[in-house]
Coordinates of N, CA and C in Angstrom, one line a residue:
X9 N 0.8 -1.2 0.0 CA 0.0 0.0 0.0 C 0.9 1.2 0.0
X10 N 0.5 2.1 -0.8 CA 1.4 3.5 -0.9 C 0.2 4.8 -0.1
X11 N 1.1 5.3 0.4 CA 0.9 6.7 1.0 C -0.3 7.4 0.1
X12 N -0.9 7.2 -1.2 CA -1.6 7.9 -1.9 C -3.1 6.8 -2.0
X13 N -2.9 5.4 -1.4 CA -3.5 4.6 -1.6 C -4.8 5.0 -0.1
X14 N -4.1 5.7 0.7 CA -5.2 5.6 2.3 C -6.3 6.8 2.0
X15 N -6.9 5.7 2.6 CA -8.7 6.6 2.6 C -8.1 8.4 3.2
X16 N -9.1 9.1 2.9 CA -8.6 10.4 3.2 C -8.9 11.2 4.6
X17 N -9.8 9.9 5.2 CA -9.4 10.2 6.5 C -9.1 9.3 7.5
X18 N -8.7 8.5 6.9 CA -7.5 8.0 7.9 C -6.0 8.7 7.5
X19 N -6.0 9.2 6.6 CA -4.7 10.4 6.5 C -5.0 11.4 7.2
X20 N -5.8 12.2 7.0 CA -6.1 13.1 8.3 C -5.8 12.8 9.5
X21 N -6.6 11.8 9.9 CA -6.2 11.3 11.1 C -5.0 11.1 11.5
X22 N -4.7 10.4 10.9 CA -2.8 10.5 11.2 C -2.2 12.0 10.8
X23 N -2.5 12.5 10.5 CA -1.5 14.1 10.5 C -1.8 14.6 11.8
X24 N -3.3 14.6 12.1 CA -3.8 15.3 13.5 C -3.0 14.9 14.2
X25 N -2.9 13.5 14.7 CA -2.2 12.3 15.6 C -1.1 12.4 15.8
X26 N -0.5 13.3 14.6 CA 1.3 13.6 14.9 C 1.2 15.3 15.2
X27 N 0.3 15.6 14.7 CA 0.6 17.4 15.0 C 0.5 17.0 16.4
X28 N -0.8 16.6 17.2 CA -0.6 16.5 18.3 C -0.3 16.2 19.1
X29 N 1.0 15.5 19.1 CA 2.3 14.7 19.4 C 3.4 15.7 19.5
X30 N 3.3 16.7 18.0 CA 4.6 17.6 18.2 C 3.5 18.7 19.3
X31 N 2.8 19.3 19.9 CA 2.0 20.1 20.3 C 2.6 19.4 21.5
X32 N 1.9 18.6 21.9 CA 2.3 17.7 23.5 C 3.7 18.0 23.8
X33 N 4.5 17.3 23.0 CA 5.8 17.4 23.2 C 6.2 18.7 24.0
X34 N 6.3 19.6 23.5 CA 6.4 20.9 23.9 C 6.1 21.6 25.2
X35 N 4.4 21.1 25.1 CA 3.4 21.4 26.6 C 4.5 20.6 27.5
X36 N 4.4 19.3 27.6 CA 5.4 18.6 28.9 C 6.6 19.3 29.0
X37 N 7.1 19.8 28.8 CA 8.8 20.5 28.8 C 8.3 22.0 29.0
X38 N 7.1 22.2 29.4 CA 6.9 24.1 29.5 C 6.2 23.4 30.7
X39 N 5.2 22.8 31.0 CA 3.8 23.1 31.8 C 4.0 21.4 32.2
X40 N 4.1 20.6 32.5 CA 4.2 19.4 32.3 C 5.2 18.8 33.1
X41 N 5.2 17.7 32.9 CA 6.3 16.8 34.0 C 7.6 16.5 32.7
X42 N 8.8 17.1 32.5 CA 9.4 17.0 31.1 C 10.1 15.6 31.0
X43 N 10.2 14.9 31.9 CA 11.0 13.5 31.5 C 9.6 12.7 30.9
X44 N 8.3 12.9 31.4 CA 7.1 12.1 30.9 C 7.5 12.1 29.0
X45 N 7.8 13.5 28.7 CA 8.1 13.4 26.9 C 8.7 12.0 26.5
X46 N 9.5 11.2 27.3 CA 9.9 10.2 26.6 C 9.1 9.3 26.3
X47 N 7.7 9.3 26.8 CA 6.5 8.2 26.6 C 5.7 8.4 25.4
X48 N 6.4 9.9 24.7 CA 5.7 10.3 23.5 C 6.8 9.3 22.3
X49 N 7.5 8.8 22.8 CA 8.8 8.0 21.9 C 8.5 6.9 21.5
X50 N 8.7 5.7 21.0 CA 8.9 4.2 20.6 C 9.9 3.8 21.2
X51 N 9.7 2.6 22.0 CA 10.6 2.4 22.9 C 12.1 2.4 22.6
X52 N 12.8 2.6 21.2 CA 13.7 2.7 20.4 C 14.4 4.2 20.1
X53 N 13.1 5.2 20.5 CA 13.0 6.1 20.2 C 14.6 7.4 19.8
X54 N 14.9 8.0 19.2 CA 16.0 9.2 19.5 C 15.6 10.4 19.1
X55 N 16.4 11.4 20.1 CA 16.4 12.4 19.6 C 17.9 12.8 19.7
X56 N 18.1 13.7 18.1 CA 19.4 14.2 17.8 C 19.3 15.8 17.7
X57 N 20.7 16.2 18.3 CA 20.9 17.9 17.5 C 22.4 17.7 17.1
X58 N 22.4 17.4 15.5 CA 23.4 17.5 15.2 C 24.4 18.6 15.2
X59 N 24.2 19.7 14.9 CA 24.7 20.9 15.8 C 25.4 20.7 17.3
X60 N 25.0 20.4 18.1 CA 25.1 20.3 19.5 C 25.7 18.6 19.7
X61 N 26.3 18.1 18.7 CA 26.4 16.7 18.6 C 25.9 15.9 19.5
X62 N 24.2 15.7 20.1 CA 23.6 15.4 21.0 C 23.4 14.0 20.7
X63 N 22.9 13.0 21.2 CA 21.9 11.6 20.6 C 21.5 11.3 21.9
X64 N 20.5 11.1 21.8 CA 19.8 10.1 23.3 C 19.1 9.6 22.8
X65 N 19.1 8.0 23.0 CA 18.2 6.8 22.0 C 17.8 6.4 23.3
X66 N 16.7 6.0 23.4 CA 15.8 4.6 24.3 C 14.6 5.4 25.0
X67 N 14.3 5.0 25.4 CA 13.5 5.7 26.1 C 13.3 6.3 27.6
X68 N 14.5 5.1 28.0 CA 14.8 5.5 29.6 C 15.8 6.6 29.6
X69 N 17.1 6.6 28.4 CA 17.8 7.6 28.4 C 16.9 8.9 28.2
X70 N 16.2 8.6 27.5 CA 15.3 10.4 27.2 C 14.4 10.7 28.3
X71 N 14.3 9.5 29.1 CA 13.7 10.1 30.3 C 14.3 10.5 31.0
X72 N 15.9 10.4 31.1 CA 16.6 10.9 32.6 C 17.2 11.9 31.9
X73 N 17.6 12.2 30.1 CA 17.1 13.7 29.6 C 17.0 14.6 29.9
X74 N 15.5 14.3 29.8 CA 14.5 15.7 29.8 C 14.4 15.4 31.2
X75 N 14.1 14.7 32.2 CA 14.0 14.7 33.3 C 15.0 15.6 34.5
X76 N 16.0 15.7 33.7 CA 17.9 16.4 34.4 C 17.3 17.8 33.9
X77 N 15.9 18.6 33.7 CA 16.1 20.0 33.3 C 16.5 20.6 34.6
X78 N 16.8 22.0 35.1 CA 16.5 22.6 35.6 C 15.4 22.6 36.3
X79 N 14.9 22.3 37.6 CA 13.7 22.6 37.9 C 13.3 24.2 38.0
X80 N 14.2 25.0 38.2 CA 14.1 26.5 38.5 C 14.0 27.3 37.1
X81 N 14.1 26.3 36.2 CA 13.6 26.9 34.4 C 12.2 26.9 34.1
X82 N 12.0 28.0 33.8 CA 10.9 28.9 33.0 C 11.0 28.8 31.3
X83 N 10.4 27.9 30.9 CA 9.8 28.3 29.9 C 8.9 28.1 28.8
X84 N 9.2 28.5 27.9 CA 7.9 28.8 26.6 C 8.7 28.2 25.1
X85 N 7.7 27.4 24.4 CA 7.9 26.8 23.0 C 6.7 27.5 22.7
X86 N 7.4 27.9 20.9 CA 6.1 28.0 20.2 C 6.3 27.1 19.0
X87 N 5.0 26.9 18.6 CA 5.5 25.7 17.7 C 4.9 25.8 16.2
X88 N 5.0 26.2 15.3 CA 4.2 26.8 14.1 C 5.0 25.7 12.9
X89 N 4.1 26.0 11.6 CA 4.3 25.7 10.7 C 4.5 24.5 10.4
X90 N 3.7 23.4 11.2 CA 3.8 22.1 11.6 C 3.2 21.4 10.4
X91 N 3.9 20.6 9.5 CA 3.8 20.0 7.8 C 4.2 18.1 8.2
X92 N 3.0 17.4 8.2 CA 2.9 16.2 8.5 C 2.5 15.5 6.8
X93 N 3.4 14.8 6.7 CA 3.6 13.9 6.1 C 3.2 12.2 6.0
X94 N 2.2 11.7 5.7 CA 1.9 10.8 5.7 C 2.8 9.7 4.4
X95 N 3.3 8.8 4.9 CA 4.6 8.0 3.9 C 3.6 6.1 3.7
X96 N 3.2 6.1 5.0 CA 2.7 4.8 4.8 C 1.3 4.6 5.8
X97 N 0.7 3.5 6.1 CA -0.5 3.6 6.9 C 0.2 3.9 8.1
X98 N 1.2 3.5 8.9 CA 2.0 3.1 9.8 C 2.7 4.4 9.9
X99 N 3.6 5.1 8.9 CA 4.6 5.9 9.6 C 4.2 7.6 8.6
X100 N 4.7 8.2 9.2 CA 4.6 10.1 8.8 C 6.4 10.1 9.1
X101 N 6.3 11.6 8.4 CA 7.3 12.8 8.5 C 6.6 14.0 8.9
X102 N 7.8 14.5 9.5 CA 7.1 16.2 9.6 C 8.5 16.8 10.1
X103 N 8.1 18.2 9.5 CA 8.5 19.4 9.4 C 7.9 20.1 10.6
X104 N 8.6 20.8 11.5 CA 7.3 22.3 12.2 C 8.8 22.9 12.8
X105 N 8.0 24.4 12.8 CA 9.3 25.4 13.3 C 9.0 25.9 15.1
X106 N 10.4 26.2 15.7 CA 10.2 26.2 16.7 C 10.6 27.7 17.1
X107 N 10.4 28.2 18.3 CA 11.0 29.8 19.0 C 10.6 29.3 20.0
X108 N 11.7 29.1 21.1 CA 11.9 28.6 22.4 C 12.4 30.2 23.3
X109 N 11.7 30.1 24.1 CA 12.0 31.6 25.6 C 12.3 30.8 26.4
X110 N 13.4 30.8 26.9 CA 13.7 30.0 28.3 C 14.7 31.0 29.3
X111 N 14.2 31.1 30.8 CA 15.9 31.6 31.8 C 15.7 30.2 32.7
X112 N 16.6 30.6 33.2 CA 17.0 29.5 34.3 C 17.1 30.5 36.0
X113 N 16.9 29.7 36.8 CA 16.7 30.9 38.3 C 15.0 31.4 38.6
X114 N 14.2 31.0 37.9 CA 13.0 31.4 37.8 C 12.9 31.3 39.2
X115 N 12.1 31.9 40.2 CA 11.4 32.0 41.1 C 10.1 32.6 41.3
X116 N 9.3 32.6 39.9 CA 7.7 33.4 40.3 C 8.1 34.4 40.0
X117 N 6.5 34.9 39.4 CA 6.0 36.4 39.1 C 6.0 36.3 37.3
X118 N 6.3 37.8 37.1 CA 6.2 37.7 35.7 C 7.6 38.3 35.2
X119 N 7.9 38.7 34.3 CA 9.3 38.7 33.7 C 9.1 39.8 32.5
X120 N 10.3 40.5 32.2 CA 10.4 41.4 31.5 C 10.2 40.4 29.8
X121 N 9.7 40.9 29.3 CA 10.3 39.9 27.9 C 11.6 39.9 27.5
X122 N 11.8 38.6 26.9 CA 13.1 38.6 26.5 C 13.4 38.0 25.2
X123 N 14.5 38.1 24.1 CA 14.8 37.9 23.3 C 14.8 36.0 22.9
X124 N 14.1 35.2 22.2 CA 14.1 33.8 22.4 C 15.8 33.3 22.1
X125 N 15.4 31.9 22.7 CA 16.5 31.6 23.2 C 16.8 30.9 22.0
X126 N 16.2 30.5 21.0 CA 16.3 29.1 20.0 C 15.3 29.1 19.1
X127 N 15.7 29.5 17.1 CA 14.9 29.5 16.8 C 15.4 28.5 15.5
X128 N 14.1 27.7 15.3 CA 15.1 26.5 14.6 C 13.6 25.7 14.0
X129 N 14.2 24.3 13.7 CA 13.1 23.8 13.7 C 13.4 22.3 13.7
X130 N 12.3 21.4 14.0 CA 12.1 19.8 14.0 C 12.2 18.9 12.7
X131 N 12.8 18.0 12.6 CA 12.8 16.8 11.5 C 12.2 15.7 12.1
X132 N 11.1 15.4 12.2 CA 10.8 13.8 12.8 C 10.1 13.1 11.7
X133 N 10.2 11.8 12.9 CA 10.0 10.5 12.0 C 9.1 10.0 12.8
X134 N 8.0 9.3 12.6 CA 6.7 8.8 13.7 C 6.1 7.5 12.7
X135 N 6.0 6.5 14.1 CA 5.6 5.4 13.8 C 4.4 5.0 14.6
X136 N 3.6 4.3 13.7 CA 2.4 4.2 14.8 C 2.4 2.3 15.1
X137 N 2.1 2.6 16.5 CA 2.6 1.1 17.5 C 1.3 0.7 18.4
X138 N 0.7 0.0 18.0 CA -0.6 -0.5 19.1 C -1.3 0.4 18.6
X139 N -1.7 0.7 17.9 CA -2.8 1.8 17.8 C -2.4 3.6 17.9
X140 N -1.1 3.6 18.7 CA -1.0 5.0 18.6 C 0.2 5.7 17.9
X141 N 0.6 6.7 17.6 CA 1.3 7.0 16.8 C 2.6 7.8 18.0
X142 N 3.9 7.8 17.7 CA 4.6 7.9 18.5 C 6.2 8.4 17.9
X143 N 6.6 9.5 18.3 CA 8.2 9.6 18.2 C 8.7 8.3 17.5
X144 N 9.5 8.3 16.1 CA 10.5 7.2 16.2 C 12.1 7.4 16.2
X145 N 12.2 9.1 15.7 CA 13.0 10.0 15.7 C 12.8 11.6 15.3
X146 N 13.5 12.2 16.5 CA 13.3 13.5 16.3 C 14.8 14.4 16.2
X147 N 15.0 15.6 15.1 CA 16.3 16.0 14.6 C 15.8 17.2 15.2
X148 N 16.7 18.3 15.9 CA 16.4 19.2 15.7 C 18.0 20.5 15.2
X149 N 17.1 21.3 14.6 CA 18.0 22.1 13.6 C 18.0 23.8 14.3
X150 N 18.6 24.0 15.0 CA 19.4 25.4 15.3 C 19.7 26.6 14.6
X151 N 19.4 27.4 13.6 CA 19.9 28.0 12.8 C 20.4 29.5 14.0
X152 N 19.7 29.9 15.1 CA 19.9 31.1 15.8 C 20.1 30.1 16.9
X153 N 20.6 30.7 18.2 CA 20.3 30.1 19.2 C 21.6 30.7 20.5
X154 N 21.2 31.0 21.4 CA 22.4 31.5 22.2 C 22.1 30.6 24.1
X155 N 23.0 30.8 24.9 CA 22.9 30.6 26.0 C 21.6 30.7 27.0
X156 N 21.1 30.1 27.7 CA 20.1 30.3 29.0 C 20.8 31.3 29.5
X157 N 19.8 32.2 30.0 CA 20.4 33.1 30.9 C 19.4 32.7 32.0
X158 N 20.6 32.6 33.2 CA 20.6 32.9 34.3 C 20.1 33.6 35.5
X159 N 18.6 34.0 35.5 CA 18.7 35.1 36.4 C 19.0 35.0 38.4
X160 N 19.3 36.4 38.5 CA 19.9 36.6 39.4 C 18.9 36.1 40.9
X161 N 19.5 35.8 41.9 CA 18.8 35.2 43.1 C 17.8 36.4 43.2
X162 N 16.7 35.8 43.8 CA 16.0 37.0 44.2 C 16.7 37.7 45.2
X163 N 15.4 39.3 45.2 CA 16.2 39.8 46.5 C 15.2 40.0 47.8
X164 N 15.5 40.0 49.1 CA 14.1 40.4 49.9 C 13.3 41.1 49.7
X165 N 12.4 40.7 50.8 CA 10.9 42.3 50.5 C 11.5 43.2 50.9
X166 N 11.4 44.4 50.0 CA 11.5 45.8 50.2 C 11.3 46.7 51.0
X167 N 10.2 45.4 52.0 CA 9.6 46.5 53.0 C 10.1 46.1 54.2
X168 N 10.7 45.0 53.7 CA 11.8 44.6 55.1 C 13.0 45.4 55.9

């Protein structure tokens, strides 16, 4: 069976099923428990930044990962331009672009804006396993990108 051969909404269906995989992804690592992301994987699962000469394959490794973030980090993905690819009944591609805001030091309140930290975008590969569709590899591509900044310890109350 070829990619042109599936009913047209079970291709839908599968594009939704990965957009909202790259969507999730994101939420868990902003708002979320971020080592959980590795259950968005196949148990085979990697993710690479070839830039950053990164690789974490399996899924326990991408859980102790994302799970080693900062707990005192703040931040924000945006995720646009998200182009799913349907290749077979079973597997997709996709394309989507990213702009990451992130400091480190966070302690509450709200924050001046700041310039993003990473703006780049995703190459993944997604396989569907049991019924659901799942990370089989994810690339991510850097073209801008600079340092976490750090912010400074709080300071006391003022009225102290």
């Amino acid at each position: 069976m070829t990619p042109d051969d599936l009913e047209p909404l079970n291709r839908l269906l599968a594009e939704r099923a990965c957009e909202r995989l790259i969507i999730d992804f994101v939420r868990r690592l902003d708002l979320g428990e971020p080592g959980s992301v590795a259950e968005l994987f196949t148990p085979d699962g990697v993710w690479e930044w070839p830039a950053g000469e990164r690789r974490v394959a399996g899924r326990e490794a991408l859980r102790h990962y994302f799970g080693t973030r900062p707990a005192d980090r703040l931040s924000r993905r945006l995720m646009t331009n998200i182009l799913v690819t349907v290749t077979a009944p079973d597997a997709a591609n996709a394309i989507s672009y990213l702009t990451t805001y992130r400091v480190d030091g966070y302690a509450g309140g709200m924050l001046p804006p700041r310039l993003p930290v990473n703006v780049g975008h995703y190459e993944d590969t997604f396989r569907k396993a049991g019924g659901d569709w799942l990370l089989a590899r994810r690339v991510t591509f850097l073209p801008f990108g600079s340092e976490t900044e750090r912010l400074p310890p709080p300071t006391g109350d003022p009225g102290q």
